[in-house]
Coordinates of C-alpha atoms in Angstrom, one line a residue:
Chain A
M1 CA 151.0 -129.1 -14.5
T2 CA 154.6 -128.1 -14.4
T3 CA 156.0 -124.8 -15.8
A4 CA 158.2 -126.7 -18.2
V5 CA 155.2 -128.3 -19.8
T6 CA 153.3 -125.0 -19.9
S7 CA 156.1 -123.3 -21.7
W8 CA 156.5 -126.2 -24.0
R9 CA 152.8 -125.9 -24.9
R10 CA 153.1 -122.2 -25.5
A11 CA 156.0 -122.9 -27.9
A12 CA 153.9 -125.5 -29.6
S13 CA 151.0 -123.0 -30.1
I14 CA 153.4 -120.4 -31.6
A15 CA 155.2 -122.9 -33.8
P16 CA 152.5 -123.0 -36.6
V17 CA 152.6 -119.2 -36.9
V18 CA 156.4 -119.3 -37.2
L19 CA 156.1 -122.1 -39.7
F20 CA 153.6 -120.1 -41.8
L21 CA 155.8 -117.0 -41.7
A22 CA 158.8 -119.1 -42.7
L23 CA 156.9 -120.7 -45.6
L24 CA 155.9 -117.2 -46.9
T25 CA 159.6 -116.5 -47.6
V26 CA 160.1 -119.7 -49.7
P27 CA 159.6 -118.0 -53.1
T28 CA 162.3 -115.5 -52.4
F29 CA 165.0 -118.2 -52.6
A30 CA 163.4 -121.3 -54.1
G31 CA 163.6 -122.1 -57.8
E32 CA 160.6 -122.9 -60.0
Y33 CA 161.0 -126.6 -59.6
V34 CA 161.1 -126.5 -55.9
L35 CA 158.2 -124.2 -55.8
H36 CA 156.2 -126.6 -58.1
L37 CA 157.0 -129.3 -55.6
C38 CA 155.8 -127.1 -52.7
V39 CA 152.6 -126.3 -54.6
L40 CA 151.9 -130.0 -55.0
I41 CA 152.7 -130.7 -51.4
L42 CA 150.4 -127.9 -50.2
L43 CA 147.6 -128.9 -52.7
Y44 CA 147.6 -132.5 -51.5
A45 CA 147.9 -131.4 -47.9
Y46 CA 144.9 -129.2 -48.5
L47 CA 142.8 -131.8 -50.2
A48 CA 143.7 -134.5 -47.6
T49 CA 142.8 -132.1 -44.8
A50 CA 139.4 -131.5 -46.5
W51 CA 138.8 -135.2 -46.8
N52 CA 140.0 -135.8 -43.3
I53 CA 137.0 -133.9 -41.9
L54 CA 134.6 -136.6 -43.2
G55 CA 137.0 -139.5 -43.4
G56 CA 139.2 -139.0 -40.4
Y57 CA 137.1 -137.1 -37.8
T58 CA 133.7 -138.5 -38.7
G59 CA 134.9 -141.9 -39.8
Q60 CA 133.0 -142.1 -43.1
H61 CA 135.6 -143.1 -45.7
S62 CA 134.7 -141.6 -49.0
L63 CA 136.6 -143.4 -51.8
G64 CA 135.1 -141.0 -54.4
H65 CA 136.0 -137.5 -53.1
S66 CA 137.2 -136.8 -56.6
L67 CA 133.5 -136.1 -57.3
F68 CA 133.8 -132.9 -55.4
L69 CA 137.3 -132.1 -56.8
G70 CA 135.8 -132.5 -60.3
I71 CA 132.8 -130.4 -59.6
G72 CA 135.0 -127.5 -58.3
A73 CA 137.4 -127.8 -61.2
Y74 CA 134.7 -128.0 -63.9
T75 CA 132.5 -125.3 -62.4
S76 CA 135.1 -122.6 -62.2
T77 CA 136.6 -123.6 -65.6
Y78 CA 133.3 -123.6 -67.3
L79 CA 132.2 -120.3 -65.9
F80 CA 135.6 -118.8 -66.9
S81 CA 135.6 -120.2 -70.4
R82 CA 132.0 -119.6 -71.2
F83 CA 131.1 -116.5 -69.3
A84 CA 134.5 -115.0 -68.5
V85 CA 133.8 -115.2 -64.8
S86 CA 136.9 -115.0 -62.7
P87 CA 137.9 -118.2 -61.1
W88 CA 138.1 -116.3 -57.8
I89 CA 134.3 -116.1 -58.0
G90 CA 133.8 -119.4 -59.9
M91 CA 135.6 -121.4 -57.2
W92 CA 132.9 -120.4 -54.7
A93 CA 130.1 -121.3 -57.2
G94 CA 131.8 -124.7 -57.5
A95 CA 132.1 -125.1 -53.8
V96 CA 128.5 -124.3 -53.3
L97 CA 127.5 -126.7 -56.0
A98 CA 129.7 -129.4 -54.5
A99 CA 128.3 -128.7 -51.0
A100 CA 124.8 -129.1 -52.4
V101 CA 125.7 -132.4 -54.1
G102 CA 127.4 -133.4 -50.8
A103 CA 124.3 -132.6 -48.9
F104 CA 122.2 -134.7 -51.3
V105 CA 124.6 -137.6 -51.3
G106 CA 125.1 -137.4 -47.6
Y107 CA 121.4 -137.3 -46.9
L108 CA 120.7 -140.2 -49.2
C109 CA 123.5 -142.4 -47.9
F110 CA 123.2 -141.7 -44.2
R111 CA 119.4 -141.5 -44.2
Y112 CA 119.4 -145.2 -45.2
G113 CA 122.2 -146.0 -42.8
L114 CA 124.9 -146.8 -45.2
K115 CA 128.3 -147.2 -43.6
G116 CA 131.7 -148.6 -44.0
A117 CA 132.3 -150.4 -47.3
Y118 CA 128.9 -149.6 -48.6
F119 CA 129.3 -145.9 -48.2
A120 CA 132.7 -146.2 -49.9
L121 CA 131.2 -148.1 -52.8
V122 CA 128.5 -145.5 -53.3
T123 CA 131.1 -142.7 -53.5
I124 CA 133.2 -144.7 -56.0
A125 CA 130.1 -145.4 -58.1
L126 CA 129.2 -141.7 -58.1
T127 CA 132.6 -140.4 -59.2
E128 CA 132.8 -143.2 -61.8
A129 CA 129.4 -142.2 -63.1
A130 CA 130.6 -138.6 -63.2
V131 CA 133.4 -139.6 -65.4
Y132 CA 131.1 -141.2 -68.0
L133 CA 128.5 -138.4 -67.6
V134 CA 131.1 -135.6 -68.3
N135 CA 132.6 -137.7 -71.1
N136 CA 129.2 -137.3 -72.9
M137 CA 128.7 -133.6 -72.1
D138 CA 129.9 -131.7 -75.1
F139 CA 129.6 -128.3 -73.4
L140 CA 132.2 -129.5 -70.9
G141 CA 134.5 -130.7 -73.6
G142 CA 133.6 -134.4 -73.3
A143 CA 136.4 -136.8 -73.0
Q144 CA 138.9 -134.3 -74.4
G145 CA 138.4 -132.1 -71.3
M146 CA 138.8 -128.4 -71.0
E147 CA 141.6 -126.0 -71.1
V148 CA 142.0 -122.9 -68.9
K149 CA 143.0 -120.3 -71.5
W150 CA 146.2 -118.7 -70.5
L151 CA 145.9 -114.9 -70.7
G152 CA 149.2 -114.0 -69.1
D153 CA 149.9 -112.2 -65.9
H154 CA 146.4 -111.6 -64.5
P155 CA 146.1 -112.2 -60.7
E156 CA 142.5 -111.1 -60.9
I157 CA 141.7 -114.3 -62.8
M158 CA 144.1 -116.5 -60.7
Q159 CA 146.8 -116.6 -63.4
F160 CA 150.3 -115.8 -62.4
P161 CA 153.5 -115.4 -64.4
G162 CA 155.5 -117.8 -62.2
K163 CA 154.9 -120.4 -59.6
A164 CA 155.1 -118.0 -56.7
G165 CA 151.6 -116.6 -57.1
Y166 CA 150.1 -120.1 -57.1
Y167 CA 152.3 -121.0 -54.1
Y168 CA 150.9 -118.1 -52.0
V169 CA 147.3 -119.0 -52.9
I170 CA 147.6 -122.7 -52.0
L171 CA 149.7 -121.9 -48.9
V172 CA 146.9 -119.7 -47.6
M173 CA 144.3 -122.3 -48.5
A174 CA 146.2 -125.1 -46.8
A175 CA 146.9 -123.0 -43.7
L176 CA 143.3 -122.0 -43.4
S177 CA 142.1 -125.6 -43.8
I178 CA 144.4 -126.7 -41.0
L179 CA 143.3 -123.8 -38.8
L180 CA 139.7 -124.6 -39.5
T181 CA 140.3 -128.3 -38.6
Q182 CA 142.0 -127.2 -35.4
W183 CA 139.2 -124.9 -34.6
I184 CA 136.5 -127.4 -35.3
S185 CA 138.2 -130.2 -33.4
E186 CA 137.9 -128.1 -30.2
R187 CA 134.3 -127.2 -30.8
R188 CA 131.0 -129.1 -30.1
F189 CA 130.8 -130.0 -33.8
G190 CA 134.3 -131.7 -33.6
Y191 CA 133.3 -133.7 -30.6
R192 CA 130.1 -134.7 -32.3
M193 CA 132.0 -135.9 -35.4
I194 CA 134.4 -138.0 -33.2
A195 CA 131.5 -139.4 -31.2
V196 CA 129.9 -140.6 -34.5
R197 CA 133.2 -142.2 -35.5
E198 CA 133.9 -143.9 -32.3
N199 CA 130.4 -145.3 -31.5
E200 CA 127.4 -144.2 -33.4
E201 CA 124.8 -145.9 -31.2
A202 CA 126.3 -144.5 -28.0
A203 CA 126.4 -141.0 -29.6
E204 CA 122.8 -141.3 -30.6
A205 CA 121.9 -142.4 -27.1
L206 CA 123.6 -139.4 -25.7
G207 CA 121.6 -137.1 -27.9
V208 CA 123.9 -136.5 -30.8
D209 CA 122.0 -136.0 -34.0
T210 CA 124.3 -138.4 -35.9
L211 CA 122.5 -138.0 -39.2
R212 CA 122.9 -134.2 -39.1
T213 CA 126.5 -134.5 -38.0
K214 CA 127.4 -136.8 -40.9
I215 CA 125.7 -134.6 -43.4
Q216 CA 127.3 -131.4 -42.1
A217 CA 130.7 -133.1 -42.2
T218 CA 130.0 -134.2 -45.8
V219 CA 128.9 -130.7 -46.8
L220 CA 132.0 -129.0 -45.3
S221 CA 134.4 -131.6 -46.7
A222 CA 132.8 -131.3 -50.2
F223 CA 132.9 -127.5 -50.1
L224 CA 136.6 -127.4 -49.2
T225 CA 137.5 -130.1 -51.7
A226 CA 135.8 -128.3 -54.5
L227 CA 137.8 -125.1 -53.8
G228 CA 140.9 -127.2 -54.2
G229 CA 139.5 -128.5 -57.5
S230 CA 139.3 -124.9 -58.8
F231 CA 142.8 -124.3 -57.8
F232 CA 143.8 -127.6 -59.5
A233 CA 142.3 -126.4 -62.7
Q234 CA 144.0 -123.0 -62.6
Y235 CA 147.4 -124.5 -61.7
F236 CA 147.5 -127.3 -64.3
T237 CA 145.4 -125.3 -66.8
Y238 CA 143.9 -128.5 -68.2
I239 CA 141.3 -130.9 -66.9
N240 CA 139.6 -134.0 -68.2
P241 CA 137.0 -136.3 -66.7
R242 CA 139.7 -139.0 -65.8
N243 CA 142.1 -136.7 -64.1
V244 CA 139.7 -134.9 -61.8
F245 CA 136.9 -137.5 -61.4
G246 CA 137.5 -141.2 -61.1
E247 CA 139.7 -143.5 -59.1
T248 CA 143.2 -142.1 -59.3
P249 CA 142.5 -138.6 -58.0
A250 CA 140.1 -140.1 -55.4
V251 CA 143.0 -142.2 -54.0
Q252 CA 145.4 -139.3 -54.1
I253 CA 143.0 -137.2 -52.1
L254 CA 142.6 -139.7 -49.2
L255 CA 146.1 -141.2 -49.3
F256 CA 148.0 -138.5 -47.4
A257 CA 145.4 -138.3 -44.7
I258 CA 145.7 -142.0 -44.1
I259 CA 149.5 -142.1 -44.2
G260 CA 149.9 -139.0 -42.1
G261 CA 147.3 -139.9 -39.5
L262 CA 143.5 -140.1 -39.7
G263 CA 141.5 -137.7 -37.6
T264 CA 144.5 -135.6 -36.6
V265 CA 144.9 -131.9 -37.4
W266 CA 148.4 -132.2 -38.9
G267 CA 148.3 -135.7 -40.2
P268 CA 147.2 -134.9 -43.8
A269 CA 149.9 -132.2 -44.1
V270 CA 152.6 -134.5 -42.6
G271 CA 151.5 -137.3 -45.0
A272 CA 151.8 -135.0 -48.0
L273 CA 155.1 -133.6 -46.9
A274 CA 156.5 -137.1 -46.4
L275 CA 155.4 -138.6 -49.6
V276 CA 154.8 -136.1 -52.4
P277 CA 158.5 -135.2 -52.9
I278 CA 159.5 -138.8 -53.2
A279 CA 156.6 -139.6 -55.6
E280 CA 157.3 -136.5 -57.7
L281 CA 161.0 -137.4 -57.9
A282 CA 160.0 -140.9 -59.0
R283 CA 157.7 -139.5 -61.6
S284 CA 160.2 -137.0 -63.0
R285 CA 163.1 -139.4 -63.0
L286 CA 161.3 -142.5 -64.1
G287 CA 158.3 -141.0 -65.8
G288 CA 159.5 -141.6 -69.3
S289 CA 159.9 -145.3 -69.1
F290 CA 157.7 -145.9 -66.1
A291 CA 154.5 -143.8 -66.2
G292 CA 153.0 -145.1 -63.1
A293 CA 156.0 -144.9 -60.8
H294 CA 154.4 -142.5 -58.3
L295 CA 151.2 -144.5 -58.2
L296 CA 153.1 -147.7 -57.6
L297 CA 154.9 -146.0 -54.7
Y298 CA 151.6 -144.8 -53.3
G299 CA 150.1 -148.3 -53.5
A300 CA 153.1 -149.8 -51.7
V301 CA 153.2 -147.2 -49.0
L302 CA 149.4 -147.5 -48.5
M303 CA 149.8 -151.3 -48.0
L304 CA 152.8 -151.0 -45.7
V305 CA 151.1 -148.3 -43.6
M306 CA 147.9 -150.5 -43.3
L307 CA 150.0 -153.5 -42.3
F308 CA 152.5 -151.9 -39.9
M309 CA 151.2 -148.5 -38.7
P310 CA 147.5 -148.2 -39.3
N311 CA 147.4 -144.9 -37.2
G312 CA 149.8 -143.2 -39.6
I313 CA 152.9 -141.1 -39.0
V314 CA 151.2 -138.8 -36.5
G315 CA 149.7 -141.8 -34.7
V316 CA 153.1 -143.3 -34.2
A317 CA 154.5 -139.9 -33.1
A318 CA 151.8 -139.5 -30.6
R319 CA 152.5 -142.9 -29.1
V320 CA 156.2 -142.0 -28.8
R321 CA 155.3 -138.7 -27.1
L322 CA 153.1 -140.5 -24.7
R323 CA 156.3 -141.8 -23.0
L324 CA 157.3 -138.2 -22.2
P325 CA 156.4 -137.1 -18.7
G326 CA 153.7 -134.6 -18.0
R327 CA 151.6 -135.2 -21.2
K328 CA 148.0 -136.0 -21.0
Q329 CA 146.6 -139.0 -22.7
P330 CA 146.0 -138.3 -26.4
A331 CA 142.4 -138.5 -27.8
P332 CA 141.3 -141.9 -29.0
E333 CA 142.9 -142.7 -32.4
A334 CA 141.1 -143.0 -35.6
T335 CA 140.5 -146.5 -36.8
Chain B
M1 CA 120.8 -143.9 -82.9
I2 CA 118.4 -145.8 -85.0
F3 CA 116.3 -148.2 -83.0
S4 CA 115.5 -151.5 -84.5
P5 CA 114.2 -154.8 -83.1
E6 CA 117.2 -156.6 -84.8
L7 CA 119.6 -154.3 -83.0
L8 CA 117.9 -154.9 -79.7
A9 CA 117.9 -158.7 -80.2
Q10 CA 121.6 -158.6 -81.0
A11 CA 122.3 -156.4 -78.0
M12 CA 120.4 -158.8 -75.8
V13 CA 122.2 -161.9 -76.9
T14 CA 125.6 -160.2 -76.5
G15 CA 124.6 -158.8 -73.1
L16 CA 123.4 -162.2 -71.9
F17 CA 126.7 -163.8 -72.9
I18 CA 129.0 -161.2 -71.4
G19 CA 126.6 -161.2 -68.4
G20 CA 127.6 -164.8 -67.8
V21 CA 131.2 -163.8 -67.5
F22 CA 130.3 -160.9 -65.2
A23 CA 128.5 -163.5 -63.1
L24 CA 131.5 -165.8 -62.8
I25 CA 133.8 -162.9 -61.9
S26 CA 131.3 -161.7 -59.3
V27 CA 130.9 -165.2 -57.8
G28 CA 134.6 -165.1 -57.0
L29 CA 134.2 -161.7 -55.3
S30 CA 131.1 -162.7 -53.5
L31 CA 132.8 -165.8 -52.1
I32 CA 135.6 -163.7 -50.7
W33 CA 133.4 -160.9 -49.5
G34 CA 130.7 -163.2 -48.1
V35 CA 133.1 -165.5 -46.3
M36 CA 135.7 -163.2 -44.9
R37 CA 133.8 -159.8 -45.0
I38 CA 136.9 -158.6 -46.9
V39 CA 136.0 -156.2 -49.6
N40 CA 138.8 -156.9 -52.2
F41 CA 139.4 -153.9 -54.3
A42 CA 142.1 -155.7 -56.2
H43 CA 139.7 -158.3 -57.5
G44 CA 139.7 -156.7 -61.0
E45 CA 143.5 -156.6 -61.0
F46 CA 143.6 -160.3 -60.3
L47 CA 141.5 -160.8 -63.4
M48 CA 143.9 -158.5 -65.3
I49 CA 146.9 -160.7 -64.3
G50 CA 145.0 -163.8 -65.5
M51 CA 144.2 -162.1 -68.8
Y52 CA 147.9 -161.2 -69.4
V53 CA 148.9 -164.8 -68.6
A54 CA 146.3 -166.2 -71.0
Y55 CA 147.2 -163.6 -73.6
F56 CA 150.9 -164.4 -73.6
L57 CA 150.3 -168.2 -73.7
V58 CA 148.0 -167.7 -76.7
A59 CA 149.9 -165.0 -78.6
R60 CA 153.5 -166.1 -77.8
G61 CA 153.1 -169.7 -76.9
G62 CA 150.5 -170.6 -79.6
W63 CA 148.3 -172.3 -77.0
D64 CA 144.6 -172.9 -77.5
P65 CA 142.9 -170.2 -75.4
Y66 CA 140.8 -172.7 -73.4
L67 CA 143.9 -174.8 -72.6
T68 CA 145.4 -171.8 -70.8
M69 CA 143.1 -172.5 -67.9
L70 CA 145.5 -175.2 -66.9
V71 CA 147.9 -172.3 -66.1
T72 CA 145.6 -169.4 -65.2
V73 CA 143.5 -171.2 -62.7
P74 CA 146.3 -172.6 -60.5
A75 CA 148.2 -169.3 -61.0
L76 CA 145.3 -167.2 -59.8
F77 CA 144.7 -169.6 -56.9
L78 CA 148.3 -169.3 -55.8
I79 CA 148.4 -165.5 -56.2
G80 CA 145.1 -165.1 -54.3
A81 CA 146.1 -167.4 -51.5
G82 CA 149.6 -166.0 -51.4
I83 CA 148.5 -162.4 -51.2
F84 CA 145.9 -163.3 -48.6
Q85 CA 148.5 -165.0 -46.5
V86 CA 151.1 -162.2 -46.7
S87 CA 149.0 -159.1 -46.5
I88 CA 145.3 -159.7 -45.6
R89 CA 145.6 -162.4 -42.9
P90 CA 147.7 -160.3 -40.6
I91 CA 145.0 -157.6 -40.5
L92 CA 141.9 -159.7 -40.5
K93 CA 140.9 -158.4 -37.1
N94 CA 141.6 -154.8 -38.0
P95 CA 138.8 -152.4 -38.9
P96 CA 137.2 -153.1 -42.3
M97 CA 138.4 -149.8 -43.7
N98 CA 142.0 -150.7 -43.1
Q99 CA 141.5 -153.9 -45.1
I100 CA 139.8 -151.9 -47.9
M101 CA 142.7 -149.4 -48.0
L102 CA 145.1 -152.3 -48.1
T103 CA 143.4 -153.8 -51.1
V104 CA 143.2 -150.4 -52.8
G105 CA 147.0 -150.1 -52.3
L106 CA 147.4 -153.6 -53.8
S107 CA 145.3 -152.7 -56.8
L108 CA 147.4 -149.6 -57.4
I109 CA 150.6 -151.7 -57.2
L110 CA 149.3 -154.4 -59.6
Q111 CA 147.9 -151.9 -62.1
N112 CA 151.1 -149.9 -62.3
L113 CA 153.3 -153.0 -62.3
A114 CA 151.3 -154.1 -65.4
L115 CA 151.9 -150.7 -66.9
V116 CA 155.7 -151.1 -66.3
F117 CA 155.9 -154.5 -67.8
F118 CA 153.4 -154.3 -70.6
K119 CA 153.0 -150.6 -71.3
A120 CA 149.6 -149.0 -71.8
D121 CA 149.1 -151.0 -75.0
V122 CA 145.7 -152.7 -75.6
L123 CA 146.5 -156.3 -76.5
T124 CA 144.1 -158.5 -78.4
A125 CA 144.8 -162.2 -79.0
Q126 CA 144.0 -163.7 -82.4
T127 CA 142.6 -167.2 -81.7
P128 CA 140.9 -169.7 -84.0
Y129 CA 137.6 -168.9 -82.2
S130 CA 137.8 -165.2 -82.4
R131 CA 136.2 -164.8 -85.8
L132 CA 133.8 -167.8 -85.6
T133 CA 130.2 -166.7 -85.8
W134 CA 126.8 -168.3 -86.3
V135 CA 124.0 -166.4 -87.8
I136 CA 120.6 -167.2 -86.4
G137 CA 118.0 -165.1 -88.1
P138 CA 118.9 -161.4 -87.5
V139 CA 121.3 -162.3 -84.7
I140 CA 125.0 -162.9 -85.1
I141 CA 126.4 -165.1 -82.4
R142 CA 130.1 -165.0 -81.7
V143 CA 131.0 -168.6 -80.8
S144 CA 133.7 -167.4 -78.3
Q145 CA 131.2 -165.5 -76.4
L146 CA 128.8 -168.4 -76.3
I147 CA 131.6 -170.6 -75.1
A148 CA 132.4 -168.0 -72.4
F149 CA 128.8 -168.0 -71.3
V150 CA 128.5 -171.8 -71.1
G151 CA 131.9 -172.1 -69.5
S152 CA 131.0 -169.5 -66.9
G153 CA 127.7 -171.4 -66.1
I154 CA 129.5 -174.7 -65.8
T155 CA 132.2 -173.2 -63.5
A156 CA 129.6 -171.6 -61.3
A157 CA 127.6 -174.8 -61.1
V158 CA 130.7 -176.8 -60.1
L159 CA 131.6 -174.2 -57.5
Y160 CA 128.0 -174.3 -56.1
W161 CA 128.1 -178.1 -55.9
F162 CA 131.5 -177.9 -54.2
L163 CA 130.3 -175.5 -51.6
R164 CA 127.1 -177.6 -50.9
N165 CA 128.4 -181.1 -51.0
T166 CA 132.0 -181.4 -50.0
D167 CA 133.4 -181.2 -46.5
T168 CA 135.7 -178.3 -47.5
G169 CA 132.8 -176.5 -49.1
R170 CA 130.7 -177.0 -45.9
A171 CA 133.6 -175.7 -43.8
I172 CA 133.8 -172.6 -45.9
R173 CA 130.1 -172.0 -45.5
A174 CA 130.3 -172.7 -41.8
A175 CA 133.2 -170.2 -41.4
S176 CA 131.2 -167.6 -43.3
Q177 CA 128.2 -168.1 -41.0
N178 CA 129.9 -168.0 -37.7
R179 CA 133.6 -167.9 -37.2
E180 CA 133.5 -168.8 -33.5
A181 CA 131.1 -171.7 -33.8
A182 CA 133.0 -173.1 -36.8
T183 CA 136.2 -172.9 -34.8
L184 CA 134.5 -174.8 -31.9
M185 CA 133.4 -177.5 -34.4
G186 CA 137.1 -178.1 -35.2
I187 CA 137.2 -176.2 -38.4
D188 CA 140.5 -174.5 -39.1
V189 CA 139.0 -171.1 -40.0
Q190 CA 142.3 -169.6 -41.1
R191 CA 142.9 -172.4 -43.5
T192 CA 139.3 -172.1 -44.7
F193 CA 139.8 -168.4 -45.4
L194 CA 142.9 -169.1 -47.3
L195 CA 141.1 -171.7 -49.5
A196 CA 138.1 -169.4 -50.0
F197 CA 140.4 -166.5 -51.1
G198 CA 142.3 -168.9 -53.4
I199 CA 139.1 -170.3 -54.9
G200 CA 137.5 -166.9 -55.3
S201 CA 140.6 -165.8 -57.2
A202 CA 140.8 -169.0 -59.2
C203 CA 137.3 -168.2 -60.7
L204 CA 139.1 -165.2 -62.3
G205 CA 141.5 -167.6 -64.0
V206 CA 138.6 -169.3 -65.7
A207 CA 137.0 -166.0 -66.6
A208 CA 140.3 -164.7 -68.0
S209 CA 140.8 -167.7 -70.3
L210 CA 137.2 -167.6 -71.4
M211 CA 137.5 -163.9 -72.3
I212 CA 140.8 -163.8 -74.1
P213 CA 139.4 -164.8 -77.5
F214 CA 137.1 -161.8 -77.6
Y215 CA 138.2 -159.3 -75.1
Y216 CA 141.3 -157.0 -75.0
T217 CA 143.8 -156.9 -72.3
S218 CA 145.3 -153.7 -70.8
P219 CA 146.7 -152.6 -67.4
T220 CA 143.4 -150.8 -66.5
V221 CA 141.1 -153.6 -67.7
G222 CA 140.6 -154.7 -64.1
L223 CA 139.3 -151.4 -63.0
F224 CA 136.1 -151.8 -65.1
F225 CA 135.6 -155.5 -64.2
G226 CA 136.3 -154.9 -60.6
L227 CA 133.6 -152.3 -60.4
I228 CA 131.2 -154.4 -62.3
A229 CA 131.8 -157.2 -59.9
F230 CA 130.9 -155.0 -57.0
V231 CA 127.7 -153.9 -58.8
V232 CA 126.7 -157.5 -59.5
V233 CA 127.5 -158.7 -56.0
V234 CA 125.5 -155.9 -54.3
L235 CA 122.7 -156.3 -56.8
G236 CA 122.5 -160.0 -56.2
G237 CA 122.8 -159.8 -52.5
L238 CA 126.1 -160.2 -50.6
G239 CA 127.0 -163.8 -50.4
N240 CA 124.0 -164.9 -52.4
F241 CA 125.4 -167.2 -55.0
L242 CA 122.4 -167.6 -57.2
G243 CA 121.7 -163.9 -56.8
A244 CA 125.1 -163.0 -58.2
L245 CA 124.4 -165.2 -61.3
V246 CA 121.1 -163.5 -62.1
A247 CA 122.5 -160.1 -61.3
G248 CA 125.4 -160.8 -63.6
L249 CA 123.0 -161.4 -66.5
I250 CA 121.0 -158.3 -65.6
I251 CA 124.1 -156.1 -65.6
G252 CA 125.3 -157.7 -68.8
L253 CA 122.0 -156.9 -70.5
T254 CA 121.9 -153.4 -69.0
E255 CA 125.4 -152.6 -70.4
S256 CA 124.7 -154.1 -73.8
V257 CA 121.2 -152.9 -74.4
G258 CA 122.1 -149.5 -72.9
A259 CA 125.0 -149.2 -75.2
A260 CA 122.7 -149.9 -78.2
L261 CA 120.1 -147.4 -77.1
L262 CA 122.1 -144.5 -75.5
P263 CA 124.6 -142.3 -77.2
G264 CA 128.3 -142.6 -76.3
T265 CA 129.2 -144.3 -73.1
L266 CA 126.1 -143.2 -71.2
A267 CA 125.2 -146.9 -70.6
R268 CA 127.9 -146.9 -68.0
V269 CA 126.1 -144.2 -66.1
L270 CA 123.0 -146.4 -66.1
T271 CA 125.0 -149.3 -64.6
F272 CA 126.3 -147.1 -61.8
G273 CA 122.9 -145.5 -61.4
I274 CA 121.4 -149.0 -60.7
F275 CA 124.2 -149.7 -58.3
I276 CA 123.7 -146.5 -56.3
L277 CA 119.9 -147.1 -56.2
V278 CA 120.3 -150.6 -55.0
L279 CA 122.9 -149.7 -52.4
L280 CA 120.6 -147.0 -51.1
F281 CA 117.2 -148.6 -51.2
R282 CA 117.9 -152.3 -51.1
P283 CA 121.5 -152.9 -49.8
Q284 CA 120.6 -156.5 -49.1
G285 CA 120.2 -156.9 -52.9
I286 CA 117.2 -157.7 -55.0
F287 CA 117.1 -161.3 -53.8
G288 CA 118.0 -160.6 -50.2
G289 CA 121.3 -161.2 -48.6
K290 CA 121.6 -164.9 -48.0
R291 CA 124.5 -166.5 -46.4
L292 CA 126.4 -168.9 -48.7

């Protein structure tokens, strides 16, 4: 290995730290709207990163991850409204509940060998069932949903006067999720997940407990997604069954991971960064006459990516970098 | 909710009739899924397109709702075949999840295009059949629903006959059983897939015209019917034609009787509950997965 490559690598390992420090300064110069955009980018980057652990690394595509988003959002909001429990605590309760549900769902699905489209269908059915279930639960506000009561400037209950507070919270969450993914991907657990994705029979033959790996990935992914759900509720201060459970949030969770690059550390964040600003611009400019502008855009991008670059933005970038001298072969790409 | 035998009888009749339509919609999905192994998440949105076409012909053009089939069936065939040719065919050999994501993207596009063109309004067509009812004992039969039930049955029977007894039908079945062997026998598999996708979508044209006298149209109407079609196809066994018919009736009854007995929209939870249980414990469906 040449020195040039070694120093290039050292620079690459410092870059994320520099990026994080730079992002910390954003609220000092950015206006409220730009901050709002940044919060959305980071929130979707975070959620997609959480989904990516199960969908990208382990290869089990959940089309109903909104189930966990909703559990997180409803748990912290319910605990806050009913028992005045701070969302800082409630979010962990939601995450634990989501992890338990994830373990149960994962166990049931994978115990009976569900995979591919069938697993996707079960997850959709679960989150759709959750919509109708919560619609009929009066203590959760039914179809009207729940409001997070605004009490003013109270950081101890995750309520901030401006966007900056929320920005710091979700920035740290997103950074930690990426760090966690990076850490896992170099550990035994990460290799087990990739082995399951690439060839389950072979992994099993080599002694990987594939059932356990898949359940662990589901639990971790559900746990993280639910934390994001609590933030979602605090930031938007209103939730209802359709906007946290159901199809649209489910698609929005997985979309950026697929567009950015499945099973890559940075893919979900890159996907969110590439797409959220355009989508939000479309929504704010055309929203009045054209309510679904951002969803239309998401659909079109999803189709185009599947047709022309199924490995996502990072997948294409990796292939380009392959041509540079001195780089080792990248890990097998997600499919 | 006050329980009464009359209410139950009424719910069962209504459920049976709507179940017939569920069956027809699902047969189309089963054909596409069973033949090509393509899980089409835009199936419900195709139905939604058909319903808008039928609605505007009836409401603006003054057409008889059942005559609109002359337009909806060819239109849906062309839309299905066209979309297959442009977007699905190029990635037939890609991993199944890519195909699923592609059709998810397609359904988002279609849903939101409908939202642009038609707004979120719920449209209901007034037709001569809409208010026609027969009273048999305690049960009120809506004639339009009865026609939909019978029409769905006839369409499914014709399709079944077509798959069994014509060369094209046999080619479709052969391609679904073994692509390579079918190719070796001189069957143009790509053309067969195109036809199957078109026919599977055309079923939705029939369903749309049959439903327009008694069912509303909205941009999100496909979401519900798409999911129901998945439930029915899985329950009946993937690619099992007769299974889909029986399962359609079962789900129709579940939805309707459930709605009569359970408060609010909890019947929906029951439907999805059945779906999840079948997927987990009997993914081959209650009648076993049979190839077409």
